[in-house]
Amino acid sequence: MVPTKFKVQTQKSKVRINSESSFVQLETKKLNVYYGDKHAVKDVSLPFYKNTVTAFIGPSGCGKSTVLRCFNRMNDTVPGARVTGEILIEDVNINDPAINAINLRRHVGMVFQRPNPFAKSIFDNITLAPRLYGASKQDQEQMVEESLKKVGLWDEVKDRLHQSALALSGGQQQRLCIARAIAMKPKILLLDEPTSALDPISTAKIEELVQELKEEFTIVIVTHNMQQAARISDYTAYFYMGDLIEWSPTEQLFTRPKRKETEDYLTGRFG
Amino acid sequence: MSRVFEESLAKLKQKLLLMGEKVEVAINKSVRSLMNQETFLAQEVIEKDTEIDLLEEEIDEYVAKLIATQQPVAKNMRKLVAALKIVNDLERMGDLAVDIAEVTIQMREQKLTMFKEAHGIPEMAKKVQNMVHDGINSFITGNIQLAKKIAKQDDEVDQMNYHMIKETTKAIHNQEYPESYFLLCFVAHYLERIGDHVTNIAESVIYIETGKYVDLN
């Protein structure tokens, strides 16, 4: 039985993931989330390095999605939810009530489990938010081409930009949602189980894409698939019942985890 | 194959190539140290063996990381399994080069003389070095024909070893310092063992390419 209270155990990487990896883009300090009486996330302190991918793994209900949803203040909309502690983006505490959540979401993009394009054209899906911020027609066109190219969708859809996004396949829709999320050039990209509704080929494409996008963004991904975490992330955090059990460079966590609880989860002895 | 895995395999090949080069140099220098009776060269081989050992450790860890994080299957998996075996063979070859270097040091310390029968050693060493080179190349390029050629070369090295033992046994009765002859036999044996390790590499290459285990020894 895994005890309910753990001390966070972290280890520093021996190798630098890339030249920017020492810059902390996002950080949580003693983050706690309560849904009414339920203490869903307990004292989580974590760094997220710029231009790296951090994966959250753990069994259902462990708090991994809850932590992710703190980063763009989506928990604000959940009745009875309360978030304490600090969430720092470049030293600004975004958990401060004075921070405008709408404005925050310009800097923190998010993609969900199921592709959720708007029932509009491919072009409009990407330009809807930029238009609200007053992007010119020329800027919009440039933005569409740029972001579709980044997600590898441009060649597939360039001749039907004004057709409905709902006509695209599931994998293409998900890539469109990523294109939409990065069109505003956020600093951080949150992916909440982005491939769980996709077939293996579309999944592989998204995984490749994540590797490319980290050159430009700091990525946090929640995944049920621990092999996926192993394949695409630089750091992995393992959660259990709201506690952060271990955070390590991915290659270390998957070859020699520090904690027995992590080892048990990874080897399927538990969870 | 994902881009990340493809790049990782290329890196793995580079690391194996580097290790193979170091082993080739170690064999070459150890035999030169013996033939020219140069202790400093022998000492260098012994000291540099640590670099080969460290590379073995590094490649082992790298492969473990790739297996854990990339979940390779089929040929990709065979490549990694074979790489683990190949580094082990290379490390043993490095140790055998050290054994030859230690013979040089022992001969100098005991003031043992060289003898004309030793002239077969450089020829044997040259053949073995070629084998090492071909072994690594066959792994890098996945060339089965080259791997199979190694088995033939190994037979020749075995013959040379056998010949060396026969000649030495004949000569040993007439000599004042039989230790030199024993040591010479050891060196021939070490070179023959290196040949066997290269043959193992060739077997690994065939395993990668065909999925079948063959016995080339």
CSV table of C-alpha atoms in Angstrom, one decimal:
chain,number,residue,atom,x,y,z
A,1,MET,CA,0.0,0.0,0.0
A,2,VAL,CA,1.4,3.4,-0.9
A,3,PRO,CA,1.3,5.8,2.0
A,4,THR,CA,-0.7,8.9,1.5
A,5,LYS,CA,1.9,11.5,2.5
A,6,PHE,CA,5.2,11.7,0.7
A,7,LYS,CA,8.1,14.0,0.7
A,8,VAL,CA,8.8,15.2,-2.8
A,9,GLN,CA,12.0,13.7,-4.1
A,10,THR,CA,13.7,15.4,-7.0
A,11,GLN,CA,16.9,14.9,-8.7
A,12,LYS,CA,18.9,17.2,-11.0
A,13,SER,CA,19.8,16.1,-14.5
A,14,LYS,CA,23.5,15.3,-15.1
A,15,VAL,CA,23.0,16.4,-18.7
A,16,ARG,CA,21.6,19.6,-19.9
A,17,ILE,CA,18.6,19.0,-22.1
A,18,ASN,CA,19.4,22.0,-24.2
A,19,SER,CA,21.0,25.4,-23.9
A,20,GLU,CA,17.9,27.1,-22.4
A,21,SER,CA,17.0,24.3,-20.1
A,22,SER,CA,18.2,26.0,-16.9
A,23,PHE,CA,15.8,28.8,-17.3
A,24,VAL,CA,12.7,28.2,-15.3
A,25,GLN,CA,9.7,29.3,-17.4
A,26,LEU,CA,7.0,28.1,-14.9
A,27,GLU,CA,7.2,27.1,-11.3
A,28,THR,CA,4.8,26.0,-8.6
A,29,LYS,CA,5.4,26.6,-4.9
A,30,LYS,CA,3.4,24.7,-2.4
A,31,LEU,CA,0.5,24.4,-4.8
A,32,ASN,CA,-2.7,23.0,-3.2
A,33,VAL,CA,-6.1,22.5,-4.8
A,34,TYR,CA,-9.3,21.8,-2.9
A,35,TYR,CA,-12.6,20.8,-4.5
A,36,GLY,CA,-14.9,21.6,-1.6
A,37,ASP,CA,-13.6,19.3,1.2
A,38,LYS,CA,-11.6,17.1,-1.1
A,39,HIS,CA,-7.9,17.9,-1.0
A,40,ALA,CA,-7.0,17.1,-4.6
A,41,VAL,CA,-3.5,18.4,-4.9
A,42,LYS,CA,-1.1,18.6,-2.0
A,43,ASP,CA,1.9,20.9,-1.6
A,44,VAL,CA,3.2,20.5,-5.1
A,45,SER,CA,6.4,22.4,-5.8
A,46,LEU,CA,7.8,21.9,-9.3
A,47,PRO,CA,10.0,23.7,-11.9
A,48,PHE,CA,9.3,23.7,-15.6
A,49,TYR,CA,12.3,24.5,-17.7
A,50,LYS,CA,12.0,26.6,-20.8
A,51,ASN,CA,11.9,24.6,-24.1
A,52,THR,CA,11.5,21.3,-22.4
A,53,VAL,CA,8.6,18.8,-22.2
A,54,THR,CA,7.4,17.8,-18.8
A,55,ALA,CA,5.0,14.9,-18.6
A,56,PHE,CA,2.6,14.2,-15.7
A,57,ILE,CA,1.8,10.5,-15.1
A,58,GLY,CA,-0.2,8.7,-12.5
A,59,PRO,CA,-3.4,6.7,-12.1
A,60,SER,CA,-6.8,8.3,-12.6
A,61,GLY,CA,-7.7,10.8,-10.0
A,62,CYS,CA,-4.1,11.4,-8.9
A,63,GLY,CA,-4.4,15.2,-9.5
A,64,LYS,CA,-2.3,15.4,-12.7
A,65,SER,CA,-5.0,17.2,-14.8
A,66,THR,CA,-5.9,19.3,-11.8
A,67,VAL,CA,-2.4,20.7,-11.6
A,68,LEU,CA,-2.3,21.3,-15.4
A,69,ARG,CA,-5.6,23.2,-15.2
A,70,CYS,CA,-4.1,25.5,-12.6
A,71,PHE,CA,-1.6,26.9,-15.1
A,72,ASN,CA,-4.3,28.7,-17.1
A,73,ARG,CA,-6.6,29.2,-14.2
A,74,MET,CA,-9.3,26.8,-15.5
A,75,ASN,CA,-10.0,25.7,-12.0
A,76,ASP,CA,-11.5,29.2,-11.5
A,77,THR,CA,-14.6,28.0,-13.3
A,78,VAL,CA,-15.1,24.9,-11.1
A,79,PRO,CA,-17.6,25.6,-8.3
A,80,GLY,CA,-16.1,25.1,-4.9
A,81,ALA,CA,-12.6,24.9,-6.2
A,82,ARG,CA,-9.9,26.7,-4.2
A,83,VAL,CA,-6.2,27.0,-5.2
A,84,THR,CA,-3.5,28.1,-2.8
A,85,GLY,CA,0.2,28.5,-3.2
A,86,GLU,CA,2.1,30.2,-5.9
A,87,ILE,CA,2.3,29.6,-9.7
A,88,LEU,CA,5.0,31.6,-11.1
A,89,ILE,CA,5.5,32.5,-14.8
A,90,GLU,CA,8.7,34.5,-15.1
A,91,ASP,CA,8.3,35.5,-11.4
A,92,VAL,CA,4.7,36.7,-11.7
A,93,ASN,CA,2.3,34.8,-9.5
A,94,ILE,CA,-0.6,33.9,-11.8
A,95,ASN,CA,-2.6,32.6,-8.9
A,96,ASP,CA,-3.0,36.1,-7.7
A,97,PRO,CA,-6.7,37.2,-8.1
A,98,ALA,CA,-5.5,40.5,-9.6
A,99,ILE,CA,-4.2,38.6,-12.6
A,100,ASN,CA,-6.6,38.7,-15.6
A,101,ALA,CA,-7.3,35.0,-16.5
A,102,ILE,CA,-8.3,35.9,-20.0
A,103,ASN,CA,-5.1,37.7,-20.6
A,104,LEU,CA,-3.1,34.9,-19.0
A,105,ARG,CA,-4.5,32.4,-21.5
A,106,ARG,CA,-2.8,34.4,-24.3
A,107,HIS,CA,0.4,33.2,-22.8
A,108,VAL,CA,-0.7,29.7,-21.9
A,109,GLY,CA,-2.3,27.7,-24.7
A,110,MET,CA,-4.2,24.5,-24.1
A,111,VAL,CA,-5.2,21.4,-26.1
A,112,PHE,CA,-7.6,18.9,-24.7
A,113,GLN,CA,-8.2,15.1,-24.9
A,114,ARG,CA,-10.8,15.2,-27.7
A,115,PRO,CA,-10.2,17.5,-30.7
A,116,ASN,CA,-12.6,20.4,-30.2
A,117,PRO,CA,-12.5,22.6,-33.3
A,118,PHE,CA,-15.1,25.3,-33.6
A,119,ALA,CA,-17.9,24.5,-36.1
A,120,LYS,CA,-16.3,27.1,-38.4
A,121,SER,CA,-13.8,27.1,-41.2
A,122,ILE,CA,-10.2,26.0,-40.7
A,123,PHE,CA,-9.1,29.6,-41.2
A,124,ASP,CA,-11.6,30.9,-38.7
A,125,ASN,CA,-10.6,28.3,-36.1
A,126,ILE,CA,-7.1,29.8,-36.0
A,127,THR,CA,-8.0,33.5,-36.4
A,128,LEU,CA,-11.0,33.8,-34.0
A,129,ALA,CA,-9.0,34.8,-31.0
A,130,PRO,CA,-6.4,36.9,-32.8
A,131,ARG,CA,-9.3,38.9,-34.4
A,132,LEU,CA,-10.6,39.8,-31.0
A,133,TYR,CA,-7.1,41.2,-30.3
A,134,GLY,CA,-7.3,43.2,-33.5
A,135,ALA,CA,-5.1,41.3,-35.8
A,136,SER,CA,-5.2,42.7,-39.4
A,137,LYS,CA,-6.3,40.5,-42.3
A,138,GLN,CA,-2.7,40.3,-43.5
A,139,ASP,CA,-1.5,39.3,-40.0
A,140,GLN,CA,-4.3,36.7,-39.8
A,141,GLU,CA,-3.3,35.1,-43.1
A,142,GLN,CA,0.3,35.0,-42.0
A,143,MET,CA,-0.7,33.5,-38.7
A,144,VAL,CA,-2.8,30.8,-40.3
A,145,GLU,CA,0.0,29.8,-42.7
A,146,GLU,CA,2.7,29.9,-40.0
A,147,SER,CA,0.8,27.9,-37.4
A,148,LEU,CA,-0.5,25.3,-39.9
A,149,LYS,CA,3.0,24.8,-41.2
A,150,LYS,CA,4.3,24.3,-37.6
A,151,VAL,CA,1.9,21.5,-37.0
A,152,GLY,CA,2.5,19.9,-40.4
A,153,LEU,CA,-1.0,20.5,-41.6
A,154,TRP,CA,-0.5,23.3,-44.2
A,155,ASP,CA,0.1,21.0,-47.2
A,156,GLU,CA,-2.9,18.9,-46.3
A,157,VAL,CA,-5.4,21.8,-46.0
A,158,LYS,CA,-4.0,24.9,-47.8
A,159,ASP,CA,-6.5,24.4,-50.6
A,160,ARG,CA,-9.5,24.2,-48.3
A,161,LEU,CA,-8.9,26.8,-45.6
A,162,HIS,CA,-12.4,28.1,-45.9
A,163,GLN,CA,-14.1,24.7,-45.6
A,164,SER,CA,-15.4,23.4,-42.3
A,165,ALA,CA,-12.9,22.2,-39.8
A,166,LEU,CA,-15.3,19.4,-38.8
A,167,ALA,CA,-14.6,17.7,-42.2
A,168,LEU,CA,-11.0,17.0,-41.1
A,169,SER,CA,-10.0,13.6,-39.6
A,170,GLY,CA,-9.6,13.2,-35.8
A,171,GLY,CA,-5.8,13.5,-36.1
A,172,GLN,CA,-6.0,16.5,-38.4
A,173,GLN,CA,-8.5,18.2,-36.1
A,174,GLN,CA,-6.2,17.7,-33.1
A,175,ARG,CA,-3.3,19.2,-35.0
A,176,LEU,CA,-5.6,22.1,-36.0
A,177,CYS,CA,-6.4,22.6,-32.3
A,178,ILE,CA,-2.6,22.7,-31.6
A,179,ALA,CA,-2.2,25.2,-34.4
A,180,ARG,CA,-5.0,27.3,-32.8
A,181,ALA,CA,-3.3,27.1,-29.5
A,182,ILE,CA,0.1,28.3,-30.8
A,183,ALA,CA,-1.3,31.0,-33.2
A,184,MET,CA,-1.1,33.6,-30.4
A,185,LYS,CA,2.5,32.6,-29.7
A,186,PRO,CA,2.0,31.5,-26.1
A,187,LYS,CA,5.0,30.8,-23.8
A,188,ILE,CA,3.6,27.7,-22.4
A,189,LEU,CA,1.6,24.9,-24.1
A,190,LEU,CA,-0.6,22.6,-22.0
A,191,LEU,CA,-1.6,19.3,-23.5
A,192,ASP,CA,-4.2,17.3,-21.6
A,193,GLU,CA,-4.0,13.7,-22.9
A,194,PRO,CA,-3.9,15.0,-26.5
A,195,THR,CA,-3.7,11.6,-28.2
A,196,SER,CA,-6.0,9.4,-26.2
A,197,ALA,CA,-8.8,9.7,-28.8
A,198,LEU,CA,-6.4,9.2,-31.8
A,199,ASP,CA,-5.2,6.2,-33.8
A,200,PRO,CA,-1.5,5.1,-33.6
A,201,ILE,CA,-0.5,6.9,-36.8
A,202,SER,CA,-2.0,10.2,-35.7
A,203,THR,CA,-0.6,9.7,-32.2
A,204,ALA,CA,2.9,9.3,-33.7
A,205,LYS,CA,2.5,12.5,-35.7
A,206,ILE,CA,1.5,14.4,-32.6
A,207,GLU,CA,4.4,13.0,-30.6
A,208,GLU,CA,6.8,14.1,-33.4
A,209,LEU,CA,5.1,17.5,-33.4
A,210,VAL,CA,5.6,17.9,-29.6
A,211,GLN,CA,9.4,17.3,-30.2
A,212,GLU,CA,9.4,20.1,-32.8
A,213,LEU,CA,7.3,22.5,-30.8
A,214,LYS,CA,9.4,22.4,-27.7
A,215,GLU,CA,12.1,24.3,-29.6
A,216,GLU,CA,9.7,27.3,-29.3
A,217,PHE,CA,7.4,26.6,-26.4
A,218,THR,CA,7.6,25.1,-22.9
A,219,ILE,CA,5.3,22.1,-22.9
A,220,VAL,CA,3.5,20.3,-20.1
A,221,ILE,CA,1.6,17.2,-21.1
A,222,VAL,CA,-0.7,15.0,-19.1
A,223,THR,CA,-0.8,11.4,-20.3
A,224,HIS,CA,-2.3,8.1,-19.3
A,225,ASN,CA,0.2,6.4,-21.5
A,226,MET,CA,3.4,6.2,-19.6
A,227,GLN,CA,5.3,4.9,-22.6
A,228,GLN,CA,4.3,8.2,-24.3
A,229,ALA,CA,5.7,10.1,-21.4
A,230,ALA,CA,8.9,8.1,-21.8
A,231,ARG,CA,9.2,8.8,-25.5
A,232,ILE,CA,8.5,12.5,-25.7
A,233,SER,CA,9.3,14.2,-22.4
A,234,ASP,CA,12.5,15.6,-20.9
A,235,TYR,CA,11.1,15.5,-17.3
A,236,THR,CA,8.4,13.3,-15.8
A,237,ALA,CA,6.4,13.9,-12.6
A,238,TYR,CA,4.6,11.0,-11.0
A,239,PHE,CA,1.5,11.8,-9.0
A,240,TYR,CA,-0.5,9.7,-6.6
A,241,MET,CA,-3.6,10.7,-4.7
A,242,GLY,CA,-2.7,14.4,-5.0
A,243,ASP,CA,0.9,14.0,-3.9
A,244,LEU,CA,3.9,14.5,-6.2
A,245,ILE,CA,5.8,11.3,-5.6
A,246,GLU,CA,8.8,11.9,-7.8
A,247,TRP,CA,10.0,14.4,-10.4
A,248,SER,CA,13.1,13.4,-12.4
A,249,PRO,CA,14.7,13.7,-15.8
A,250,THR,CA,12.6,11.2,-17.9
A,251,GLU,CA,15.5,8.9,-18.7
A,252,GLN,CA,16.3,8.6,-15.0
A,253,LEU,CA,12.8,8.1,-13.9
A,254,PHE,CA,12.3,5.3,-16.4
A,255,THR,CA,15.6,3.5,-15.9
A,256,ARG,CA,16.3,4.0,-12.2
A,257,PRO,CA,13.5,5.8,-10.3
A,258,LYS,CA,14.4,7.1,-6.9
A,259,ARG,CA,11.3,5.9,-5.1
A,260,LYS,CA,9.9,2.5,-4.7
A,261,GLU,CA,6.4,3.8,-5.3
A,262,THR,CA,7.4,5.0,-8.7
A,263,GLU,CA,9.1,1.7,-9.5
A,264,ASP,CA,6.0,-0.2,-8.5
A,265,TYR,CA,3.8,2.0,-10.7
A,266,LEU,CA,6.0,1.8,-13.7
A,267,THR,CA,6.5,-1.9,-13.5
A,268,GLY,CA,2.7,-2.5,-13.2
A,269,ARG,CA,2.8,-3.8,-9.7
A,270,PHE,CA,0.4,-1.1,-8.7
A,271,GLY,CA,-2.0,1.3,-10.2
B,1,MET,CA,10.8,5.1,-36.9
B,2,SER,CA,10.5,8.3,-35.0
B,3,ARG,CA,13.0,11.1,-35.6
B,4,VAL,CA,14.2,11.0,-32.0
B,5,PHE,CA,14.9,7.3,-32.2
B,6,GLU,CA,16.6,7.6,-35.6
B,7,GLU,CA,18.9,10.3,-34.2
B,8,SER,CA,19.6,8.2,-31.1
B,9,LEU,CA,20.6,5.2,-33.2
B,10,ALA,CA,23.0,7.4,-35.2
B,11,LYS,CA,24.6,8.6,-31.9
B,12,LEU,CA,24.8,5.0,-30.7
B,13,LYS,CA,26.7,4.1,-33.9
B,14,GLN,CA,29.1,7.0,-33.4
B,15,LYS,CA,29.8,5.9,-29.9
B,16,LEU,CA,30.4,2.3,-31.0
B,17,LEU,CA,32.7,3.5,-33.8
B,18,LEU,CA,34.7,5.5,-31.3
B,19,MET,CA,35.1,2.6,-29.0
B,20,GLY,CA,36.1,0.3,-32.0
B,21,GLU,CA,38.7,2.8,-33.0
B,22,LYS,CA,40.2,2.9,-29.5
B,23,VAL,CA,40.3,-0.9,-29.4
B,24,GLU,CA,42.1,-1.0,-32.8
B,25,VAL,CA,44.7,1.5,-31.6
B,26,ALA,CA,45.1,-0.5,-28.3
B,27,ILE,CA,45.8,-3.7,-30.2
B,28,ASN,CA,48.2,-2.0,-32.6
B,29,LYS,CA,50.2,-0.3,-29.9
B,30,SER,CA,50.3,-3.3,-27.6
B,31,VAL,CA,51.8,-5.4,-30.4
B,32,ARG,CA,54.2,-2.6,-31.4
B,33,SER,CA,55.3,-2.3,-27.7
B,34,LEU,CA,56.0,-6.1,-27.7
B,35,MET,CA,57.9,-6.2,-30.9
B,36,ASN,CA,60.0,-3.1,-30.2
B,37,GLN,CA,60.2,-3.8,-26.5
B,38,GLU,CA,58.9,-0.3,-25.7
B,39,THR,CA,57.6,-0.1,-22.1
B,40,PHE,CA,56.2,3.4,-22.4
B,41,LEU,CA,54.0,2.3,-25.2
B,42,ALA,CA,52.8,-0.7,-23.2
B,43,GLN,CA,52.1,1.6,-20.2
B,44,GLU,CA,50.0,3.9,-22.5
B,45,VAL,CA,47.9,0.9,-23.6
B,46,ILE,CA,47.2,-0.1,-20.0
B,47,GLU,CA,46.4,3.5,-18.9
B,48,LYS,CA,44.1,4.2,-21.9
B,49,ASP,CA,42.1,1.0,-21.3
B,50,THR,CA,40.1,3.0,-18.7
B,51,GLU,CA,38.7,5.1,-21.6
B,52,ILE,CA,37.4,1.9,-23.3
B,53,ASP,CA,35.9,0.7,-20.0
B,54,LEU,CA,34.2,4.0,-19.5
B,55,LEU,CA,32.8,3.9,-23.0
B,56,GLU,CA,31.4,0.5,-22.4
B,57,GLU,CA,29.6,1.9,-19.3
B,58,GLU,CA,28.4,4.9,-21.2
B,59,ILE,CA,27.0,2.8,-24.2
B,60,ASP,CA,25.3,0.3,-21.8
B,61,GLU,CA,23.5,3.2,-20.1
B,62,TYR,CA,22.6,4.8,-23.4
B,63,VAL,CA,21.1,1.6,-24.7
B,64,ALA,CA,19.2,1.1,-21.4
B,65,LYS,CA,17.8,4.6,-21.7
B,66,LEU,CA,16.7,4.0,-25.3
B,67,ILE,CA,15.0,0.7,-24.4
B,68,ALA,CA,13.2,2.3,-21.5
B,69,THR,CA,12.1,5.5,-23.3
B,70,GLN,CA,11.6,4.5,-26.9
B,71,GLN,CA,10.2,1.0,-26.6
B,72,PRO,CA,11.9,-0.3,-29.8
B,73,VAL,CA,10.5,-3.4,-31.5
B,74,ALA,CA,11.7,-5.8,-34.3
B,75,LYS,CA,14.9,-4.7,-36.0
B,76,ASN,CA,15.3,-1.6,-33.8
B,77,MET,CA,15.2,-3.8,-30.7
B,78,ARG,CA,17.7,-6.3,-32.3
B,79,LYS,CA,20.0,-3.4,-32.9
B,80,LEU,CA,20.0,-2.4,-29.3
B,81,VAL,CA,20.4,-6.0,-28.0
B,82,ALA,CA,23.3,-6.5,-30.4
B,83,ALA,CA,24.9,-3.2,-29.4
B,84,LEU,CA,25.0,-4.4,-25.7
B,85,LYS,CA,26.8,-7.6,-26.9
B,86,ILE,CA,29.2,-5.7,-29.2
B,87,VAL,CA,30.3,-3.3,-26.5
B,88,ASN,CA,31.0,-6.3,-24.2
B,89,ASP,CA,33.1,-7.9,-27.0
B,90,LEU,CA,35.0,-4.6,-27.6
B,91,GLU,CA,35.7,-4.2,-23.9
B,92,ARG,CA,37.2,-7.7,-23.7
B,93,MET,CA,39.4,-7.0,-26.7
B,94,GLY,CA,40.7,-3.9,-24.9
B,95,ASP,CA,41.5,-6.1,-22.0
B,96,LEU,CA,43.4,-8.6,-24.2
B,97,ALA,CA,45.4,-5.7,-25.7
B,98,VAL,CA,46.3,-4.8,-22.0
B,99,ASP,CA,47.4,-8.5,-21.5
B,100,ILE,CA,49.7,-8.2,-24.5
B,101,ALA,CA,51.1,-4.9,-23.1
B,102,GLU,CA,51.7,-6.5,-19.8
B,103,VAL,CA,53.8,-9.2,-21.5
B,104,THR,CA,56.0,-6.5,-22.9
B,105,ILE,CA,56.5,-5.1,-19.4
B,106,GLN,CA,57.2,-8.5,-17.9
B,107,MET,CA,59.8,-9.2,-20.5
B,108,ARG,CA,61.6,-5.9,-19.9
B,109,GLU,CA,61.5,-6.4,-16.1
B,110,GLN,CA,62.9,-9.9,-16.4
B,111,LYS,CA,65.3,-8.9,-19.1
B,112,LEU,CA,64.0,-11.6,-21.4
B,113,THR,CA,65.1,-11.5,-25.0
B,114,MET,CA,63.0,-11.5,-28.2
B,115,PHE,CA,63.4,-14.4,-30.5
B,116,LYS,CA,63.1,-15.0,-34.2
B,117,GLU,CA,59.9,-17.1,-33.9
B,118,ALA,CA,58.1,-13.9,-32.6
B,119,HIS,CA,58.1,-12.6,-36.2
B,120,GLY,CA,54.8,-14.3,-36.8
B,121,ILE,CA,53.1,-12.1,-34.2
B,122,PRO,CA,52.9,-8.8,-36.2
B,123,GLU,CA,51.4,-10.6,-39.2
B,124,MET,CA,48.8,-12.2,-36.9
B,125,ALA,CA,48.2,-8.9,-35.2
B,126,LYS,CA,47.7,-7.2,-38.6
B,127,LYS,CA,45.1,-9.7,-39.6
B,128,VAL,CA,43.3,-9.4,-36.3
B,129,GLN,CA,43.3,-5.6,-36.6
B,130,ASN,CA,41.7,-5.9,-40.1
B,131,MET,CA,39.1,-8.1,-38.6
B,132,VAL,CA,38.3,-5.6,-35.9
B,133,HIS,CA,38.0,-2.9,-38.6
B,134,ASP,CA,35.7,-5.1,-40.7
B,135,GLY,CA,33.7,-6.1,-37.7
B,136,ILE,CA,32.8,-2.5,-36.8
B,137,ASN,CA,32.2,-1.6,-40.4
B,138,SER,CA,29.8,-4.5,-40.9
B,139,PHE,CA,27.8,-3.3,-37.9
B,140,ILE,CA,27.7,0.3,-39.0
B,141,THR,CA,26.7,-0.6,-42.6
B,142,GLY,CA,24.7,-3.8,-41.8
B,143,ASN,CA,26.8,-5.6,-44.4
B,144,ILE,CA,26.2,-9.4,-43.9
B,145,GLN,CA,28.7,-10.4,-46.6
B,146,LEU,CA,31.5,-8.6,-44.7
B,147,ALA,CA,30.3,-10.2,-41.5
B,148,LYS,CA,30.6,-13.6,-43.1
B,149,LYS,CA,34.1,-12.9,-44.4
B,150,ILE,CA,35.2,-12.4,-40.8
B,151,ALA,CA,34.5,-16.0,-40.0
B,152,LYS,CA,37.0,-17.0,-42.8
B,153,GLN,CA,39.6,-14.6,-41.4
B,154,ASP,CA,39.1,-16.0,-38.0
B,155,ASP,CA,39.9,-19.5,-39.3
B,156,GLU,CA,43.2,-18.1,-40.7
B,157,VAL,CA,44.0,-16.5,-37.3
B,158,ASP,CA,43.3,-19.8,-35.6
B,159,GLN,CA,45.7,-21.5,-38.0
B,160,MET,CA,48.4,-19.0,-37.3
B,161,ASN,CA,47.9,-19.5,-33.6
B,162,TYR,CA,48.2,-23.2,-34.0
B,163,HIS,CA,51.3,-22.8,-36.1
B,164,MET,CA,52.9,-20.4,-33.5
B,165,ILE,CA,52.4,-23.0,-30.7
B,166,LYS,CA,53.9,-25.7,-32.9
B,167,GLU,CA,57.0,-23.7,-33.8
B,168,THR,CA,57.5,-22.5,-30.2
B,169,THR,CA,57.2,-26.0,-28.8
B,170,LYS,CA,59.9,-27.1,-31.2
B,171,ALA,CA,62.2,-24.2,-30.3
B,172,ILE,CA,61.7,-24.2,-26.6
B,173,HIS,CA,64.0,-27.3,-26.0
B,174,ASN,CA,67.0,-25.4,-27.3
B,175,GLN,CA,66.7,-22.2,-25.4
B,176,GLU,CA,68.1,-20.8,-22.3
B,177,TYR,CA,65.0,-18.7,-21.5
B,178,PRO,CA,61.9,-20.8,-22.0
B,179,GLU,CA,59.7,-18.1,-20.3
B,180,SER,CA,60.0,-16.0,-23.4
B,181,TYR,CA,58.5,-18.8,-25.4
B,182,PHE,CA,55.6,-19.3,-23.0
B,183,LEU,CA,54.9,-15.6,-23.1
B,184,LEU,CA,54.9,-15.7,-26.9
B,185,CYS,CA,52.4,-18.5,-26.8
B,186,PHE,CA,50.2,-16.4,-24.6
B,187,VAL,CA,50.4,-13.4,-26.9
B,188,ALA,CA,49.3,-15.6,-29.9
B,189,HIS,CA,46.5,-16.9,-27.7
B,190,TYR,CA,45.4,-13.4,-26.8
B,191,LEU,CA,45.3,-12.4,-30.5
B,192,GLU,CA,43.3,-15.5,-31.3
B,193,ARG,CA,40.8,-14.6,-28.6
B,194,ILE,CA,40.5,-11.1,-30.0
B,195,GLY,CA,39.6,-12.8,-33.4
B,196,ASP,CA,36.9,-14.8,-31.6
B,197,HIS,CA,35.4,-11.6,-30.2
B,198,VAL,CA,35.3,-10.0,-33.6
B,199,THR,CA,33.6,-13.1,-34.9
B,200,ASN,CA,31.0,-12.6,-32.1
B,201,ILE,CA,30.4,-9.1,-33.5
B,202,ALA,CA,29.9,-10.6,-36.9
B,203,GLU,CA,27.3,-13.0,-35.5
B,204,SER,CA,25.6,-10.0,-33.9
B,205,VAL,CA,25.4,-8.2,-37.3
B,206,ILE,CA,23.8,-11.2,-38.9
B,207,TYR,CA,21.3,-11.4,-36.0
B,208,ILE,CA,20.4,-7.7,-36.5
B,209,GLU,CA,19.9,-8.1,-40.2
B,210,THR,CA,18.2,-11.5,-40.3
B,211,GLY,CA,16.9,-12.1,-36.8
B,212,LYS,CA,18.7,-15.4,-36.8
B,213,TYR,CA,21.5,-16.7,-34.5
B,214,VAL,CA,24.4,-18.2,-36.4
B,215,ASP,CA,27.6,-19.8,-35.1
B,216,LEU,CA,30.6,-18.5,-37.1
B,217,ASN,CA,33.2,-19.7,-34.7
